[in-house]
Amino acid sequence: MSMVKVTNVVKKYGAVKALDGIDLEIEQGEWVAIMGPSGSGKTTLLNLLGCLDVPTSGSIVVDGQDVARFSANELAAIRRERIGFIFQQFHLVPYLSALENVMLAQHFHSMANIREARGALDAIGMGDRARHKPSQLSGGEQQRVCIARALINDPAILLADEPTGNLDRKNEEVVLDLLRECHAQGRTIVLVTHNPEIARHADTVVVLSHGRLASGGTRGTRRCAASPMVAEPSLTAVGT
Amino acid sequence: MIARLLWASLWHDRRRKSYAVLNVALGTTLATALLNLSLDIGDKMNQELRGFGANLVVVPRSTDGPLRLGGLDDDPLRKRDGIPLASLPRIKEIFWQHNIVSFAPLLESRAKTKGGDVVTIVGTWFDRAYPVAADDEFRAGIARVYPLWPMSGRWPDDAADPRGTVLGAEVARKLSVGPGDVLPVIPLDGGETVNLAVCGVVRTGADEDERVFVPLEVASLLGRHDDLVDRVLVSALTMPDNDLARRARHARETLATREYDVWYCSPFVDAVAYQIEEVIPGARVKPIRQITESEGVVIRKIQFLMAVVTVVALSCSALGVFSLAGTMIADRKKEIGLCKALGAGNGQVMLMFLAEIALAGLVGGVLGMCLGIGVCEGISQKLFGAWASVKLGTVPVVGLLSIVVSLTGSLIPARLILRVEPSVTLSGE
Ligand SMILES: Nc1ncnc2c1ncn2[C@@H]1O[C@H](COP(=O)(O)OP(=O)(O)OP(=O)(O)O)[C@@H](O)[C@H]1O
Ligand SMILES: [Mg+2]
C-alpha cells in the first residue's frame, strides 16, 4: 500500500506554475530523493507532501484521505501525527535549549516528556549538549537536534529539504548516517538534495524540471532499483 | 512545558516584554491611583470639609425657626431653655460615635465694656480634653469644630487660660484691642468686672466677627448660672446623601424595615442627627445641609472625571500593547511557522501568544498596582495631608483590568498568527 499518492498536482503562485501536473507514489519504508535545478519546484513539492500547503489542483492522498482540501487545522493535525521535518536552516527556537526544542515537538504532539526527549538526544550523540542553546551548537549539532526533534513523535514520514545544504563534509556524513539508520528502521524518507552523492543512498530518485517530473518527458514516477550500486548508473542517466 | 515555554519566551524577548509591562504598568498605575482616590475621596473630602465647621446643631426643641450657618441667634427674647451640659457625653455614645469629630456648647449673654459698649458674649469650650467612654483622648471645643477659622493670635487653652478670650474681628476693631490685651467687661445687671485675656482675633466674615468668645465658666459668671447651654455645634463625618437618604428625609415612615436598618446604620447626616436626638431628650438636631449636599455633587463630579481619565489611560496602554504585539508577531513569524509545522493548531499558537501577553500584562498590573498605591498616597498626602486608605477590593479589579487591557490590545494583532504560512516562513534564507 502506498504511503502517499500524488495525482496530477498543480501548484500555482500567481502566474508561476511551481508544479505542473505531478504524479508520484511513495511506498511505506521507501527513501525518495528529489533532485532538480533551482526553482524547479522541489521545495514546493516537499511542502505539499508535508501537508504544509495545499495544491491548486490535483489530489494528495495520505493514509487514504485526500488532504488537498483540508483546512489549516486539519493539515496541522496530519503534520502533528505523521510527519517529521528536517530543515536546511534547522529552525530551532533560539531561546530554547536543545532539549527544550525537542520537547516543543512533543508538546504540540501530545505531552512533553523530558526522559524521552533526553533519550532522543542521546540516540544522536547529543546527550551532553542537551542544555545548550542553538547558538552554542555547531551547524552539524543543530541539524542533529533538528533530526531528534523530527523523530521524537515517531512520524510515518520524514521530510528533509536539503538537510546537508549548510553543513561541511564531515557533518554531512553524520547526518547521512542518521538518515540511513532511519531508513534501515523502515521509516519513509523524502529528501530534497542537489548532491548526487546523497541521492545515491535513496531507493528512488525523482528529478524535477520546471515543475514537471523529468523522466524522458513522460509523466510518472521515476523509480530506480533499491540497491545503491544499481541506482548509481541510472542516476547518471537521469542527470544527462 | 507551557510554563517553561512562556518563561523562556518572556525572558528571551524581555526588552519588548518589559515595554509591554511598562505600558500596562503605567495604565494600571493611574487606574489604581484614581480608583483608590475616588473611593477614598468621599471620606477625605468629608474630613476636609469638617474643617469648615459644624454640620449639625443641637438646639432645644422649643427653639425653632431659621438657622444660619454657624451663626448665633440674635433674638434677646427667646425662651431661655437649653441643652443640659451633662447630656453632651451621650453624643459620643451613639452608633456613629467614631464619626463625631468634635462638638462645642454655646451659651450666649451680654456685657458692657468700660466705654459703655454692649457686646455679645458667647461662652464655649475652646479645646479641652473631654474623655468619654468610647474615646479617652477625645477633645471637645470650638477650636476642634472650626480648626480652619482664620485666627490672628492663638486659641486659648481651656486649662491654662481661665479668662482666655477670642474676639470677633469687628469687636476687636471697634474696641481697638488685640491679642495680648486685657478687656474688662461688666455684666449688664451690674455684677463684678471680669478681666478677659484676649488670646486671638478671628475673622470669619459672618456673625462671629461681632462676638466675644469666652470660656463657658466665664459666660456663666456674666449671665445664667445653671447647667444649660443654648446650643451645641457638632462636627460629624457623614456620607453624601444617596437616594435612600433622600427618601428617608422626606418620608422615613415609607422605608421598608431593611431599608430603615441600612439607613440607620449609614452615616448619613440625617441618620446621625436622628441618633443624637434619640440620646438627648428634648433636643432637636438640625443638619446644616449646604455643606453635605454640595459635597456629594462635587464628589460625584470628581469621580466621573477620574473614571474618564482612567478609561483614557487604560486605552492608551491597550494601544501600546497593540503595536508591541504587532511587531512581536512580525518578528517571530519563523517561530510561529515552526510551531505550526510541528503540528500546532492556530488556536494553540494564538493561546500561547495571548498567555504570554496576558502574563506580561499581569506583571505590569502588579507593578502598576504598587506604583499606583504609591501615587495615590502621594496625591492624598499632597491634597489632604493624610494617608488614603487602600481598598483591598481594588486589587483583583486592577489585576483583571491589566489582563483585559493586554488582551484587548493583542487580540487584533493575534489574528496575524492565522495568516502565518509555515511553508512560506520556513523556506527561504
Ligand atoms: N511562496 C511563493 N510565492 C511565489 N512564488 C513561489 C513561492 N514559493 C516558490 N515560488 C516559486 O515557485 C517556483 C519553485 O520554487 P521552489 O522553492 O519549489 O524551488 P526549488 O526547487 O526548491 O529551488 P531551490 O533549489 O532554489 O530551493 C520558483 O519559481 C519560485 O519562485
Ligand atoms: Mg528549495
XYZ file of C-alpha atoms and ligand atoms in Angstrom:
701
model
C 0.000 0.000 0.000
C 1.318 3.403 -0.865
C 2.098 5.817 1.881
C 1.403 8.909 -0.178
C -0.225 9.095 -3.588
C 0.093 12.338 -5.533
C -2.141 12.632 -8.577
C -1.935 15.349 -11.197
C -0.941 18.021 -8.701
C -0.624 21.606 -9.859
C 0.620 24.405 -7.615
C 0.461 27.946 -8.887
C 1.863 31.056 -7.248
C 0.008 33.728 -9.141
C 1.094 33.243 -12.740
C 4.006 30.985 -11.791
C 3.284 27.310 -12.103
C 5.652 25.890 -9.482
C 4.316 22.390 -10.016
C 2.645 21.381 -13.224
C 0.886 18.038 -13.095
C 2.866 15.832 -10.769
C 2.045 12.138 -10.266
C 4.001 10.368 -7.588
C 3.553 7.390 -5.351
C 5.655 6.753 -2.283
C 5.680 3.340 -0.638
C 5.920 2.586 3.027
C 9.592 2.487 4.008
C 10.774 3.966 0.728
C 13.529 6.559 0.576
C 12.842 9.065 -2.160
C 15.313 11.726 -3.234
C 14.013 14.746 -5.110
C 16.515 16.474 -7.349
C 16.400 19.172 -9.938
C 17.693 22.629 -10.697
C 16.940 25.611 -8.547
C 13.389 26.829 -8.970
C 12.181 23.549 -10.362
C 9.638 23.104 -7.576
C 11.415 20.711 -5.197
C 10.587 22.621 -2.038
C 7.081 23.244 -3.259
C 6.531 19.521 -3.745
C 8.029 18.691 -0.381
C 5.762 21.232 1.320
C 2.755 19.598 -0.278
C 3.900 16.153 0.807
C 4.424 17.548 4.295
C 0.902 18.995 4.370
C 2.371 22.450 4.928
C 0.415 23.663 1.952
C -2.361 22.541 -0.336
C -2.156 22.177 -4.130
C -4.018 24.440 -6.523
C -5.494 21.315 -8.073
C -4.994 17.590 -8.001
C -5.097 15.232 -5.083
C -2.676 14.121 -2.417
C -3.843 11.041 -0.590
C -2.242 10.389 2.743
C -3.475 7.378 4.700
C -6.472 7.092 2.449
C -7.532 10.737 2.949
C -7.232 13.384 0.280
C -5.597 16.257 2.129
C -5.765 18.624 -0.837
C -8.893 20.279 0.504
C -8.078 20.085 4.194
C -8.380 23.131 6.422
C -5.348 24.634 8.115
C -6.126 22.901 11.404
C -6.786 19.541 9.753
C -3.438 19.813 7.991
C -1.793 20.662 11.309
C -3.249 17.506 12.803
C -1.783 15.388 9.974
C 1.629 17.047 10.388
C 1.499 16.500 14.108
C 0.645 12.821 13.826
C 2.518 11.657 10.759
C 5.295 13.964 9.649
C 8.737 14.932 10.846
C 10.573 17.844 9.238
C 14.288 18.429 8.837
C 15.137 21.887 7.533
C 18.170 23.220 5.755
C 18.148 26.182 8.186
C 17.440 23.900 11.160
C 14.764 26.269 12.517
C 15.487 25.651 16.158
C 13.857 28.077 18.594
C 16.820 30.270 19.592
C 15.865 30.787 23.219
C 15.162 27.141 23.987
C 17.838 24.583 24.806
C 18.404 21.552 22.556
C 16.329 19.513 24.972
C 13.515 22.045 25.074
C 13.464 22.241 21.297
C 12.835 18.526 21.172
C 10.238 18.824 23.900
C 8.435 21.516 21.941
C 7.574 18.946 19.271
C 6.379 16.577 21.971
C 4.302 19.342 23.468
C 2.409 20.046 20.267
C 2.036 16.347 19.565
C 0.823 15.206 22.938
C 2.769 15.885 26.077
C 6.349 16.869 26.788
C 8.336 14.033 28.304
C 11.801 15.001 29.388
C 13.067 11.411 29.644
C 12.074 10.534 26.121
C 13.460 13.811 24.807
C 16.740 13.168 26.543
C 16.799 9.666 25.115
C 16.309 11.048 21.611
C 19.279 13.382 22.084
C 21.377 10.529 23.462
C 20.481 8.436 20.447
C 22.028 11.014 18.106
C 25.007 11.533 20.359
C 23.876 14.914 21.646
C 23.089 13.895 25.203
C 25.890 16.011 26.645
C 24.709 19.137 24.791
C 21.090 18.936 25.910
C 21.251 22.193 27.874
C 22.942 24.179 25.123
C 21.153 26.852 23.159
C 21.227 26.533 19.354
C 23.660 29.457 19.180
C 26.093 27.417 21.274
C 25.944 24.478 18.868
C 27.719 23.917 15.564
C 25.698 23.574 12.370
C 26.046 19.810 12.407
C 24.963 19.643 16.015
C 21.999 21.863 15.325
C 20.966 19.623 12.465
C 21.226 16.599 14.714
C 18.944 18.280 17.244
C 16.610 19.027 14.375
C 16.624 15.339 13.440
C 15.971 14.327 17.019
C 13.042 16.728 17.057
C 11.724 15.337 13.766
C 11.869 11.786 15.063
C 10.623 12.313 18.607
C 6.954 11.671 17.793
C 7.755 8.636 15.684
C 6.441 10.085 12.395
C 5.432 7.896 9.481
C 7.302 10.105 7.034
C 10.499 12.066 7.450
C 10.800 15.067 5.135
C 14.136 16.772 4.662
C 14.768 19.816 2.474
C 18.483 19.945 1.700
C 19.359 18.804 5.215
C 23.073 18.960 4.495
C 22.999 22.152 2.455
C 24.510 24.162 5.285
C 26.938 21.514 6.527
C 30.532 20.544 5.788
C 31.579 17.102 4.552
C 32.078 15.662 7.986
C 28.709 16.738 9.313
C 27.097 15.742 6.054
C 28.323 12.226 6.735
C 26.936 12.273 10.274
C 23.514 13.410 9.088
C 23.536 10.932 6.263
C 24.356 8.139 8.677
C 21.405 9.126 10.818
C 19.118 9.116 7.806
C 20.410 5.730 6.750
C 19.688 4.453 10.204
C 16.116 5.756 9.967
C 15.731 4.091 6.610
C 17.053 0.841 7.975
C 14.422 1.045 10.700
C 11.824 1.166 7.965
C 10.919 4.830 8.049
C 9.699 6.545 4.916
C 12.021 9.384 3.884
C 11.615 12.098 1.274
C 14.708 14.197 0.834
C 15.452 17.155 -1.429
C 19.069 17.496 -2.432
C 21.392 18.900 -5.040
C 24.033 16.399 -4.137
C 24.111 13.161 -6.237
C 26.307 11.607 -3.550
C 23.426 11.848 -1.154
C 20.767 10.927 -3.672
C 22.743 7.756 -4.258
C 21.505 6.400 -0.931
C 17.850 6.722 -1.921
C 15.737 3.897 -3.250
C 14.194 6.237 -5.737
C 15.330 9.469 -7.324
C 12.776 11.879 -8.664
C 14.011 14.651 -10.892
C 12.006 17.801 -11.314
C 12.343 20.312 -14.076
C 10.118 23.344 -14.474
C 7.559 21.843 -12.167
C 7.331 18.572 -14.030
C 8.815 15.179 -13.462
C 11.723 14.986 -15.897
C 11.847 11.423 -16.992
C 12.243 11.232 -20.698
C 9.466 13.769 -20.965
C 6.863 11.313 -19.717
C 4.863 11.920 -16.619
C 5.129 9.341 -13.925
C 7.179 8.132 -11.068
C 10.778 7.603 -11.818
C 11.848 4.547 -9.961
C 15.332 3.162 -9.552
C 16.443 -0.168 -8.155
C 16.645 -0.443 -4.413
C 20.351 -1.072 -4.286
C 22.598 1.990 -4.342
C 25.036 0.027 -6.519
C 22.413 -0.263 -9.188
C 20.985 3.159 -8.508
C 24.136 4.992 -9.419
C 24.233 4.348 -13.138
C 20.550 5.058 -13.558
C 21.002 8.310 -11.690
C 23.724 9.354 -14.109
C 21.361 8.528 -16.869
C 18.815 10.857 -15.314
C 21.349 13.636 -14.878
C 22.242 13.693 -18.548
C 6.248 22.685 29.335
C 3.834 25.582 28.867
C 5.303 27.342 31.870
C 8.818 26.677 30.658
C 7.950 27.893 27.193
C 6.280 31.028 28.491
C 9.139 31.809 30.772
C 11.796 31.185 28.116
C 9.949 33.294 25.611
C 9.312 36.088 28.102
C 12.932 36.136 29.132
C 14.279 35.894 25.597
C 12.203 38.820 24.420
C 12.500 40.660 27.708
C 13.189 44.088 26.274
C 9.977 44.198 24.322
C 8.100 42.395 27.062
C 9.288 44.956 29.545
C 7.932 47.687 27.279
C 4.606 45.890 27.308
C 4.865 45.502 31.071
C 5.701 49.175 31.405
C 2.821 50.124 29.176
C 0.309 48.203 31.207
C 2.002 49.313 34.415
C 1.540 52.981 33.528
C -2.113 52.481 32.757
C -2.787 50.476 35.867
C -0.776 52.896 37.991
C -3.234 55.574 37.049
C -6.171 53.221 37.348
C -5.115 52.088 40.811
C -4.356 55.584 41.997
C -7.583 57.053 40.693
C -9.716 54.109 41.736
C -8.402 54.244 45.275
C -8.580 58.017 45.371
C -12.105 58.130 44.087
C -13.166 55.528 46.628
C -11.355 57.429 49.331
C -12.178 60.940 48.271
C -15.606 60.851 49.895
C -14.057 60.224 53.287
C -11.220 62.610 52.655
C -13.398 65.458 51.404
C -15.632 64.845 54.318
C -12.795 65.121 56.752
C -11.545 68.154 54.871
C -14.929 69.822 54.942
C -15.223 69.157 58.645
C -12.505 71.767 58.888
C -15.082 74.279 57.734
C -17.123 73.687 60.815
C -20.175 72.073 62.269
C -22.630 70.209 60.086
C -25.110 69.580 62.876
C -26.517 71.856 65.528
C -28.305 70.646 68.641
C -30.960 73.065 69.931
C -33.762 72.771 72.465
C -36.951 71.547 70.841
C -38.711 74.862 71.505
C -36.111 76.868 69.596
C -37.238 76.615 66.009
C -37.001 78.820 63.013
C -34.262 79.619 60.583
C -30.700 78.828 61.381
C -27.665 80.419 59.960
C -24.519 78.546 59.174
C -22.502 78.614 62.350
C -24.424 81.720 63.307
C -25.867 82.580 66.679
C -29.370 83.592 67.386
C -29.781 87.300 67.909
C -33.241 87.266 69.410
C -32.895 88.511 73.023
C -36.452 87.499 73.835
C -36.094 83.826 73.038
C -37.078 81.435 75.717
C -34.202 80.567 77.953
C -34.314 76.873 77.926
C -31.397 74.772 76.824
C -29.411 71.617 76.434
C -28.131 70.167 79.728
C -24.345 70.134 79.717
C -24.484 66.758 81.401
C -26.066 65.216 78.298
C -23.180 66.105 75.996
C -21.100 62.939 76.542
C -24.013 60.979 75.091
C -23.288 62.460 71.677
C -20.202 60.281 71.726
C -22.239 57.217 72.628
C -24.396 56.923 69.546
C -23.970 54.212 66.890
C -21.754 56.528 64.820
C -19.753 57.732 67.830
C -16.494 57.395 65.923
C -17.778 59.755 63.259
C -18.287 62.541 65.770
C -15.201 64.683 65.190
C -15.957 67.104 67.965
C -18.636 69.322 69.458
C -18.802 72.603 71.308
C -21.534 74.020 73.574
C -22.549 77.651 73.111
C -24.063 79.877 75.808
C -24.917 83.440 74.967
C -25.125 86.535 77.152
C -24.318 90.211 77.009
C -21.964 92.522 78.840
C -20.775 96.095 78.808
C -17.276 97.359 78.236
C -15.656 100.187 80.215
C -16.632 102.548 77.382
C -20.284 101.524 77.677
C -20.478 99.413 74.511
C -22.671 96.319 74.792
C -21.042 93.207 73.400
C -22.436 89.714 72.820
C -20.560 87.213 74.918
C -20.505 83.577 73.819
C -19.376 81.081 76.382
C -17.913 77.939 74.918
C -15.125 75.435 75.183
C -12.063 76.184 73.104
C -10.111 72.969 73.134
C -10.300 70.715 76.108
C -9.652 67.094 76.890
C -13.084 65.514 77.238
C -12.653 61.828 77.884
C -15.741 59.812 77.026
C -16.450 56.112 77.338
C -15.652 55.461 73.687
C -12.520 57.569 73.490
C -10.493 58.806 76.429
C -8.404 61.042 74.165
C -11.429 62.853 72.827
C -11.172 66.651 72.716
C -14.120 68.961 72.519
C -14.366 72.652 71.790
C -14.887 75.250 69.148
C -11.251 75.111 68.051
C -11.877 71.453 67.161
C -15.120 72.199 65.364
C -13.684 75.123 63.406
C -9.990 74.292 63.053
C -9.731 76.462 59.948
C -11.039 79.718 61.391
C -8.640 82.460 60.301
C -7.127 83.494 63.551
C -4.553 86.066 64.484
C -3.027 85.269 67.821
C -3.929 81.841 69.167
C -6.742 79.764 70.545
C -6.869 79.978 74.330
C -6.033 76.868 76.295
C -9.047 75.849 78.376
C -6.864 74.636 81.235
C -4.139 77.317 81.217
C -6.188 80.415 80.318
C -9.280 80.550 82.560
C -10.072 84.043 81.198
C -8.752 83.342 77.687
C -10.845 85.072 75.032
C -11.201 85.130 71.275
C -12.586 88.355 69.829
C -14.549 88.694 66.636
C -12.626 90.956 64.276
C -15.288 93.667 64.269
C -15.402 93.829 68.057
C -11.611 93.974 68.200
C -11.594 96.815 65.676
C -14.312 98.837 67.486
C -12.664 98.457 70.859
C -9.103 98.682 69.481
C -7.878 95.650 71.359
C -5.822 92.755 70.049
C -4.087 89.566 71.165
C -2.202 90.110 74.417
C -4.522 92.880 75.613
C -6.863 92.705 78.603
C -10.535 93.566 78.042
C -12.538 94.317 81.197
C -16.283 93.647 80.878
C -19.141 94.229 83.283
C -22.349 92.134 83.448
C -25.426 94.049 82.269
C -27.017 93.614 85.698
C -24.025 95.295 87.272
C -22.027 92.491 88.806
C -18.288 92.249 89.256
C -15.946 93.257 86.455
C -14.345 90.353 84.666
C -10.941 90.887 83.017
C -10.832 88.973 79.756
C -7.371 87.988 78.461
C -7.525 88.332 74.666
C -5.594 85.473 73.042
C -6.780 85.698 69.463
C -8.880 87.615 66.976
C -10.981 85.704 64.457
C -12.377 86.897 61.144
C -14.956 84.656 59.502
C -16.870 87.321 57.613
C -20.057 86.194 59.381
C -21.737 86.835 62.734
C -18.750 85.520 64.642
C -16.920 88.752 63.851
C -19.326 90.521 66.257
C -18.928 88.061 69.119
C -16.689 87.703 72.125
C -15.846 84.053 72.769
C -15.046 83.269 76.377
C -14.754 80.089 78.426
C -18.171 78.696 79.334
C -17.459 79.261 83.020
C -16.843 82.967 82.405
C -20.082 83.274 80.457
C -21.925 81.768 83.405
C -20.420 84.467 85.622
C -21.776 87.076 83.247
C -25.210 85.561 82.772
C -27.042 82.391 83.557
C -25.871 80.181 86.372
C -27.340 76.825 85.503
C -26.038 73.845 83.588
C -27.900 74.545 80.402
C -26.368 75.768 77.156
C -28.188 77.361 74.242
C -26.941 75.042 71.575
C -24.278 72.554 70.733
C -22.374 72.591 67.460
C -21.437 69.116 66.245
C -18.925 68.243 63.597
C -19.538 64.743 62.264
C -18.125 62.713 59.412
C -21.062 61.913 57.206
C -21.672 60.195 53.951
C -23.044 62.131 50.967
C -26.770 61.596 50.619
C -27.935 58.962 48.193
C -31.432 58.046 47.070
C -32.129 56.164 50.255
C -31.055 59.140 52.356
C -33.257 61.485 50.328
C -36.251 59.180 50.656
C -35.652 58.807 54.376
C -35.543 62.580 54.739
C -38.874 63.172 53.059
C -40.784 60.153 54.284
C -38.901 57.991 56.701
C -42.023 56.017 57.541
C -42.266 54.678 53.976
C -38.967 52.815 54.251
C -39.117 49.060 54.488
C -37.620 47.596 57.649
C -34.479 46.531 55.856
C -34.091 49.923 54.188
C -34.587 51.604 57.516
C -31.858 49.445 59.031
C -29.489 50.288 56.192
C -30.295 53.965 56.544
C -29.917 53.936 60.322
C -26.599 52.144 60.041
C -25.181 54.503 57.414
C -23.543 57.749 58.458
C -25.960 59.948 56.539
C -26.187 63.345 58.131
C -29.885 62.757 58.907
C -29.188 59.390 60.468
C -26.526 60.882 62.729
C -28.866 63.739 63.654
C -31.624 61.259 64.383
C -29.375 59.224 66.629
C -28.304 62.308 68.605
C -31.966 63.238 69.080
C -32.509 59.754 70.443
C -29.952 60.252 73.209
C -30.713 63.870 74.180
C -34.360 64.154 75.190
C -35.968 67.457 74.339
C -33.328 68.284 71.748
C -33.694 68.936 68.079
C -30.744 68.240 65.848
C -30.634 70.113 62.593
C -28.275 69.310 59.793
C -26.556 72.277 58.233
C -27.198 70.909 54.837
C -25.437 73.143 52.310
C -22.124 71.571 53.118
C -23.091 67.922 52.832
C -25.168 68.485 49.723
C -22.610 70.335 47.668
C -20.091 67.816 48.893
C -21.995 64.981 47.265
C -22.273 66.837 43.970
C -18.599 67.754 43.907
C -17.520 64.225 44.750
C -19.672 62.723 42.025
C -18.187 65.122 39.501
C -14.657 64.345 40.595
C -15.321 60.634 40.456
C -16.717 60.921 36.948
C -13.639 62.862 35.860
C -11.392 60.236 37.373
C -13.284 57.473 35.616
C -12.792 59.247 32.278
C -9.075 59.696 32.891
C -8.777 56.041 33.903
C -10.502 54.835 30.757
C -8.283 57.038 28.605
C -5.131 55.835 30.372
C -6.101 52.189 30.004
C -6.953 52.715 26.341
C -3.502 54.193 25.797
C -1.988 51.116 27.435
C -4.037 48.846 25.199
C -2.848 50.831 22.180
C 0.758 50.456 23.274
C 0.296 46.720 23.719
C -1.361 46.637 20.293
C 1.694 47.997 18.499
C 4.119 45.908 20.536
C 2.144 42.746 19.898
C 2.062 43.559 16.192
C 5.831 43.883 15.852
C 6.318 40.923 18.134
C 4.354 38.673 15.821
C 6.049 40.080 12.749
C 9.463 39.387 14.279
C 8.578 35.897 15.346
C 6.924 34.643 12.193
C 9.583 31.940 11.807
C 8.921 30.620 15.251
C 5.183 30.673 14.695
C 5.663 28.893 11.366
C 7.798 26.290 13.073
C 5.197 25.646 15.752
C 2.630 25.187 13.035
C 4.930 22.830 11.108
C 5.335 20.823 14.292
C 1.586 20.420 14.269
C 0.336 23.224 16.499
C -3.133 24.403 15.522
C -3.902 28.087 15.064
C -5.754 28.161 18.342
C -2.854 26.646 20.214
C -0.318 29.130 18.880
C -2.693 32.007 19.488
C -3.355 30.833 23.023
C 0.353 30.659 23.751
C 0.880 34.132 22.401
C -2.052 35.550 24.341
C -0.936 33.798 27.512
C 2.440 35.418 27.119
C 0.922 38.857 26.678
C -1.551 38.313 29.497
C 1.302 37.302 31.760
C 3.248 40.410 30.823
C 0.060 42.363 31.421
C -0.393 40.821 34.824
C 3.189 41.612 35.776
C 2.551 45.156 34.583
C -0.661 45.189 36.546
C 1.020 44.163 39.770
C 3.761 46.703 39.194
C 1.184 49.359 38.369
C -0.774 48.463 41.444
C 2.221 49.047 43.689
C 3.130 52.261 41.893
C -0.497 53.314 41.866
C -0.886 52.897 45.585
C 2.251 54.994 45.994
C 0.887 57.672 43.685
C -2.472 57.548 45.415
C -0.826 58.049 48.807
C 1.327 60.819 47.373
C -1.675 62.652 45.986
C -3.614 62.044 49.164
C -0.771 63.454 51.235
C -0.471 66.450 48.929
C -4.189 67.195 48.765
C -5.422 66.120 52.154
C -2.265 65.724 54.239
C -3.424 62.248 55.198
C -2.897 58.678 54.056
C -5.542 57.307 51.784
C -6.981 54.032 52.947
C -6.221 51.485 50.242
C -9.250 49.400 49.386
C -8.291 45.735 49.054
C -11.189 45.251 46.708
C -9.332 47.227 44.053
C -6.569 44.612 43.844
C -8.463 41.952 41.901
C -10.203 44.669 39.881
C -6.927 46.170 38.735
C -5.409 42.717 38.163
C -8.297 41.853 35.909
C -8.107 45.231 34.185
C -4.430 44.714 33.383
C -5.173 41.360 31.760
C -8.167 42.732 29.901
C -6.103 45.674 28.665
C -3.267 43.493 27.435
C -5.655 41.055 25.799
C -7.744 43.709 24.062
C -4.512 45.248 22.846
C -3.257 41.959 21.441
C -6.421 40.323 20.094
C -6.277 42.106 16.753
C -2.540 41.512 16.209
C -3.079 37.901 17.283
C -5.166 37.434 14.173
C -1.946 37.866 12.197
C -0.938 34.478 13.566
C -3.687 32.912 11.462
C -2.040 34.279 8.358
C 1.419 32.876 9.030
C 2.019 30.186 6.399
C 4.615 27.731 7.653
C 5.530 26.806 4.060
C 6.415 30.432 3.334
C 8.111 31.417 6.581
C 10.221 28.281 6.816
C 11.561 28.264 3.263
C 13.872 30.982 2.098
C 17.013 32.132 3.816
N 5.555 31.417 -1.761
C 5.835 31.600 -3.065
N 5.290 32.619 -3.733
C 5.526 32.802 -5.042
N 6.312 32.033 -5.753
C 6.896 30.973 -5.150
C 6.679 30.711 -3.773
N 7.392 29.599 -3.429
C 8.011 29.201 -4.560
N 7.724 30.028 -5.591
C 8.177 29.863 -6.946
O 7.935 28.538 -7.366
C 9.000 28.025 -8.056
C 9.519 26.789 -7.396
O 10.079 27.137 -6.165
P 10.749 26.079 -5.170
O 11.095 26.787 -3.932
O 9.872 24.926 -5.070
O 12.083 25.722 -5.952
P 13.237 24.749 -5.502
O 13.295 23.679 -6.485
O 13.069 24.375 -4.087
O 14.509 25.685 -5.646
P 15.841 25.735 -4.799
O 16.667 24.576 -5.237
O 16.453 27.028 -5.131
O 15.440 25.611 -3.349
C 10.034 29.122 -8.161
O 9.890 29.748 -9.397
C 9.656 30.046 -7.047
O 9.985 31.373 -7.413
Mg 14.118 24.672 -2.274
